[in-house]
mmCIF file of C-alpha atoms in Angstrom:
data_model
loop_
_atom_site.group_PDB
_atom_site.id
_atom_site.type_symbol
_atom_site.label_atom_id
_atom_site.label_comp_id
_atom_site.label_asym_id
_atom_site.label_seq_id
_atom_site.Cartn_x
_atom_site.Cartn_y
_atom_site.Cartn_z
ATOM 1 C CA UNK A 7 -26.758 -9.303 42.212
ATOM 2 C CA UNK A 8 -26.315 -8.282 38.828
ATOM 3 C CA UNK A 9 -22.943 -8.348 36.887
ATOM 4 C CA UNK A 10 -21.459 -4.985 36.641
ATOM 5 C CA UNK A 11 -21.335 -3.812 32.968
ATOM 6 C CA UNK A 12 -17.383 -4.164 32.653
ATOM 7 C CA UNK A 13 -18.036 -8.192 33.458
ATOM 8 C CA UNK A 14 -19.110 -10.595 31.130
ATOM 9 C CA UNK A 15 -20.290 -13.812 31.452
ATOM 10 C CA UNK A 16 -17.652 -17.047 31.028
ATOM 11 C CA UNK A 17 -18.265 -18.948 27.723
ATOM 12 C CA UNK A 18 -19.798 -22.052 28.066
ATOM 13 C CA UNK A 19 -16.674 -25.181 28.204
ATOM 14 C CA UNK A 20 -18.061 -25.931 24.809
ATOM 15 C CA UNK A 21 -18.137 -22.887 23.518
ATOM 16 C CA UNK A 22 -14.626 -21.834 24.888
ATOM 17 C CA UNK A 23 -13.223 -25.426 23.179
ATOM 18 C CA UNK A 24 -14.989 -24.157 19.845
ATOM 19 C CA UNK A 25 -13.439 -20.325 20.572
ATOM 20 C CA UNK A 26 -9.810 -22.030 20.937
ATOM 21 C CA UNK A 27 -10.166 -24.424 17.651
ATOM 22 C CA UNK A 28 -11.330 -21.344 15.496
ATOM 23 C CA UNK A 29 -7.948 -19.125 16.765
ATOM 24 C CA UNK A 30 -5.939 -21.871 16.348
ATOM 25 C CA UNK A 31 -7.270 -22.230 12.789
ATOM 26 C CA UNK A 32 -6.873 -18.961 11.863
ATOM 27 C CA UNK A 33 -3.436 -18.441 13.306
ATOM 28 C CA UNK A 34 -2.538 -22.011 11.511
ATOM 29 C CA UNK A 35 -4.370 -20.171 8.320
ATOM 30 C CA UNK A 36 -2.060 -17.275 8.269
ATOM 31 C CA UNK A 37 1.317 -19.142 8.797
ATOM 32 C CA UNK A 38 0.295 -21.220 5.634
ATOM 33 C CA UNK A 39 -0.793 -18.183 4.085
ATOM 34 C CA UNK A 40 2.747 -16.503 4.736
ATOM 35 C CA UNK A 41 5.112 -19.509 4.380
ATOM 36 C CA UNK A 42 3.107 -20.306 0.805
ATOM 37 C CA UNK A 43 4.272 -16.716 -0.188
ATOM 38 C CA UNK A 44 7.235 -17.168 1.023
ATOM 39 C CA UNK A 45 7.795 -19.826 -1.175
ATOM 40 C CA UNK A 46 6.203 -18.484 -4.504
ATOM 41 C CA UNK A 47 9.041 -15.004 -3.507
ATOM 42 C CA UNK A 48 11.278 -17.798 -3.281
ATOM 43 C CA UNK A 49 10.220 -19.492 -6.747
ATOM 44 C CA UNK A 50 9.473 -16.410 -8.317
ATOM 45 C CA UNK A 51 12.877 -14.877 -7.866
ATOM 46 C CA UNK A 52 14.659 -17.799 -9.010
ATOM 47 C CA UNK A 53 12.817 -18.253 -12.120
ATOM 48 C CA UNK A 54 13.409 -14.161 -12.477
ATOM 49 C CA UNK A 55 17.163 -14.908 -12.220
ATOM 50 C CA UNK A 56 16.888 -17.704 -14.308
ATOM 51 C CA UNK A 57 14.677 -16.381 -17.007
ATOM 52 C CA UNK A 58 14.533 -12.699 -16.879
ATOM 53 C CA UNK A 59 17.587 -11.411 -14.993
ATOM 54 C CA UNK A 60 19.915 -11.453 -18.568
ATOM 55 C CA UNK A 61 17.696 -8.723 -19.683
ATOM 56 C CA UNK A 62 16.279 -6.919 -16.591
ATOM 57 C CA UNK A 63 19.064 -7.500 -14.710
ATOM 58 C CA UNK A 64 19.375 -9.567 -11.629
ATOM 59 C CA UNK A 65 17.675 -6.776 -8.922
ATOM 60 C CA UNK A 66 14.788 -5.783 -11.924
ATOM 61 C CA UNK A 67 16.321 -2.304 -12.590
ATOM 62 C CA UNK A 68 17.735 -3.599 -15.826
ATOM 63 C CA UNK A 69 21.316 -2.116 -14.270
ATOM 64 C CA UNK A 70 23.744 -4.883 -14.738
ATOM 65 C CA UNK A 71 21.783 -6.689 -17.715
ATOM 66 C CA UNK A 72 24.138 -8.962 -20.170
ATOM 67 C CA UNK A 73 21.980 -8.747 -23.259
ATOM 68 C CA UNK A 74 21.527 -5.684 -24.524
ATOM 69 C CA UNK A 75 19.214 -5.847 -27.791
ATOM 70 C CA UNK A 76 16.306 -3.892 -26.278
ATOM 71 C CA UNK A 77 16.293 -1.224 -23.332
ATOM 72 C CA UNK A 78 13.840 -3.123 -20.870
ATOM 73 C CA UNK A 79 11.757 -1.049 -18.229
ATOM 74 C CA UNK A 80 12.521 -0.960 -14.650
ATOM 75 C CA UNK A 81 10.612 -3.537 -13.378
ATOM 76 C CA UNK A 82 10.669 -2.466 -9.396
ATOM 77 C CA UNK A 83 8.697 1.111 -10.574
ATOM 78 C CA UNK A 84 5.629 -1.096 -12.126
ATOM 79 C CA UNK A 85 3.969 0.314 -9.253
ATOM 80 C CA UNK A 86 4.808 3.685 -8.966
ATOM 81 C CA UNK A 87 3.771 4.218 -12.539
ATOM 82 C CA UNK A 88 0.548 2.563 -12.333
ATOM 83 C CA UNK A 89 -0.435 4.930 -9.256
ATOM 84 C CA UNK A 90 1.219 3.116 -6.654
ATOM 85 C CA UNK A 91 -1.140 -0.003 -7.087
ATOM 86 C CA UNK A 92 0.873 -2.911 -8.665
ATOM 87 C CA UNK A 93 -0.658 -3.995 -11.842
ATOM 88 C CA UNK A 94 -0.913 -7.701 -11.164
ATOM 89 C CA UNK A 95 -2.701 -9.075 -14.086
ATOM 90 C CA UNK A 96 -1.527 -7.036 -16.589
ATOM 91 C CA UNK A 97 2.013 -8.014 -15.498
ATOM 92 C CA UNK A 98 0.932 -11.616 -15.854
ATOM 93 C CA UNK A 99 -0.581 -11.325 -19.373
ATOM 94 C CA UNK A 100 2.975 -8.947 -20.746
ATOM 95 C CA UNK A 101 4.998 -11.926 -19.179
ATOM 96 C CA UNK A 102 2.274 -14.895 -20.447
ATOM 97 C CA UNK A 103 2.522 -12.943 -23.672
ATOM 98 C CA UNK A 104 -0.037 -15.183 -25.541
ATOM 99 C CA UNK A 105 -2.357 -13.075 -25.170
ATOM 100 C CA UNK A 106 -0.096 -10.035 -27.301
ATOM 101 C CA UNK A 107 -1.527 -9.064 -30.318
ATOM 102 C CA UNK A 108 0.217 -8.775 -33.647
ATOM 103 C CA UNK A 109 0.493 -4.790 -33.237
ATOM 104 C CA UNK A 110 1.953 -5.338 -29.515
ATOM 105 C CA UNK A 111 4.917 -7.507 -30.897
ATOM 106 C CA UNK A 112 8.017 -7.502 -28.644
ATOM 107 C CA UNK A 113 11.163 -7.742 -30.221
ATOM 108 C CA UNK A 114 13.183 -9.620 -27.644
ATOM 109 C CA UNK A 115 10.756 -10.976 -24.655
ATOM 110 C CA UNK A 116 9.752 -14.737 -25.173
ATOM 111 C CA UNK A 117 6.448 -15.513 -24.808
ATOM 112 C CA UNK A 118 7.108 -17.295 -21.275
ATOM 113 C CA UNK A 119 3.458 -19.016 -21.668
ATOM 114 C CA UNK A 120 4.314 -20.892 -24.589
ATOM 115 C CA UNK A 121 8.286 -21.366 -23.844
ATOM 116 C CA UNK A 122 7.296 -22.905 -20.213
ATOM 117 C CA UNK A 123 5.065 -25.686 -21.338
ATOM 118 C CA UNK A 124 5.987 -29.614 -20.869
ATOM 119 C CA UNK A 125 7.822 -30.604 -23.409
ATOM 120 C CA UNK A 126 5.084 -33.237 -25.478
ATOM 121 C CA UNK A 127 2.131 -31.714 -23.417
ATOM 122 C CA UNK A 128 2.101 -28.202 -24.264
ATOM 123 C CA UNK A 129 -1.085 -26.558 -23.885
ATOM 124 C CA UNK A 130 -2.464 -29.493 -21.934
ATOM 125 C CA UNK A 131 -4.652 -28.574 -18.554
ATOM 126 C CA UNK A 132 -1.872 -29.772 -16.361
ATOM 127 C CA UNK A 133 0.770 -27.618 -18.612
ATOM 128 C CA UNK A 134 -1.013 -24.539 -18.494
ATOM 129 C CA UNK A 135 -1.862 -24.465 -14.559
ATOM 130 C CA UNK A 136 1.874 -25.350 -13.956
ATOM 131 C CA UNK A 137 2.912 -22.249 -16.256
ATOM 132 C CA UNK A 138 0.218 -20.092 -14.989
ATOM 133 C CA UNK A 139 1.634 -20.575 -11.539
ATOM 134 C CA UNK A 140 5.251 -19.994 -12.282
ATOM 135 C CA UNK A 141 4.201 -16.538 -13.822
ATOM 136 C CA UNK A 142 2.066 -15.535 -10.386
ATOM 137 C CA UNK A 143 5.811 -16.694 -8.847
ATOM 138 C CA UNK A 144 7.548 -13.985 -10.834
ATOM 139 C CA UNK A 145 4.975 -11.750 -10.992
ATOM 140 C CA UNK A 146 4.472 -12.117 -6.888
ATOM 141 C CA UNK A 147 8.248 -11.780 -6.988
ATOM 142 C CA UNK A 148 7.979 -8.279 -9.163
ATOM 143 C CA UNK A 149 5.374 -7.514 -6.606
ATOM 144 C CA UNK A 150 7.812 -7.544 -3.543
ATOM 145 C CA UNK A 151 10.585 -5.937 -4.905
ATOM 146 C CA UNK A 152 8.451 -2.479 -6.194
ATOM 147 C CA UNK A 153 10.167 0.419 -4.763
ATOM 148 C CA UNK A 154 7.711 2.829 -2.845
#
């Protein structure tokens, strides 16, 4: 007798040990996944109270800010002006700022590229990766708190 359409053959005990390994991997994937953003949120919004929060103010309106040379933009509509896609890289390079040019000049932002480096190793591979990633932490950071 033939199997009706709505059955389906078992898959081989090999095949069903291989099936079970590949879930579990991707299910083990996506934890990671989430608990490593987690953690770069985490990261990202201390450094942003540590670094930014004096002039953006600590929830990235720039309400509540304690310096007050320069009127900084509201950091949780990046977003919403860019057509409701968050400009990540462009975020990264305005906070890197070593990439500014001498007519883009900011009057009060540091240049968080250069003022992160290792003291005695600035500009060094290991430097540079280790600043790069604390800017994807605030920038990731920026990223969550966008308002929609």
């Amino acid at each position: 007798m033939m199997p009706s359409q709505n059955q389906t053959d078992p898959l081989p005990e090999g095949d069903m040990h291989l099936h079970q390994t590949a879930k579990m991997a991707v299910i083990t994937l996506l934890i990671l996944s989430t608990a490593t953003r987690a953690l770069c949120q985490t990261d990202g919004k201390r450094d942003f109270g540590e670094l930014c929060a004096q002039c953006h103010g600590a929830n990235g309106t720039g309400e509540g800010r304690t310096l007050t040379e320069a009127k900084p933009p509201d950091l949780t509509l990046l977003s919403r002006k860019n057509g409701g896609k968050f400009p990540l890289d462009h975020v990264c390079r305005i906070v890197d700022g070593r990439e500014m040019t001498e007519s883009h000049r900011r009057a009060a932002m540091p240049f968080w590229g250069q003022a992160l480096q290792r003291p005695g190793q600035q500009n060094t591979p290991e430097s540079n990766a280790e600043v790069k990633a604390r800017i994807l932490d605030i920038v990731e950071y920026l990223r969550a708190i966008q308002k929609k």
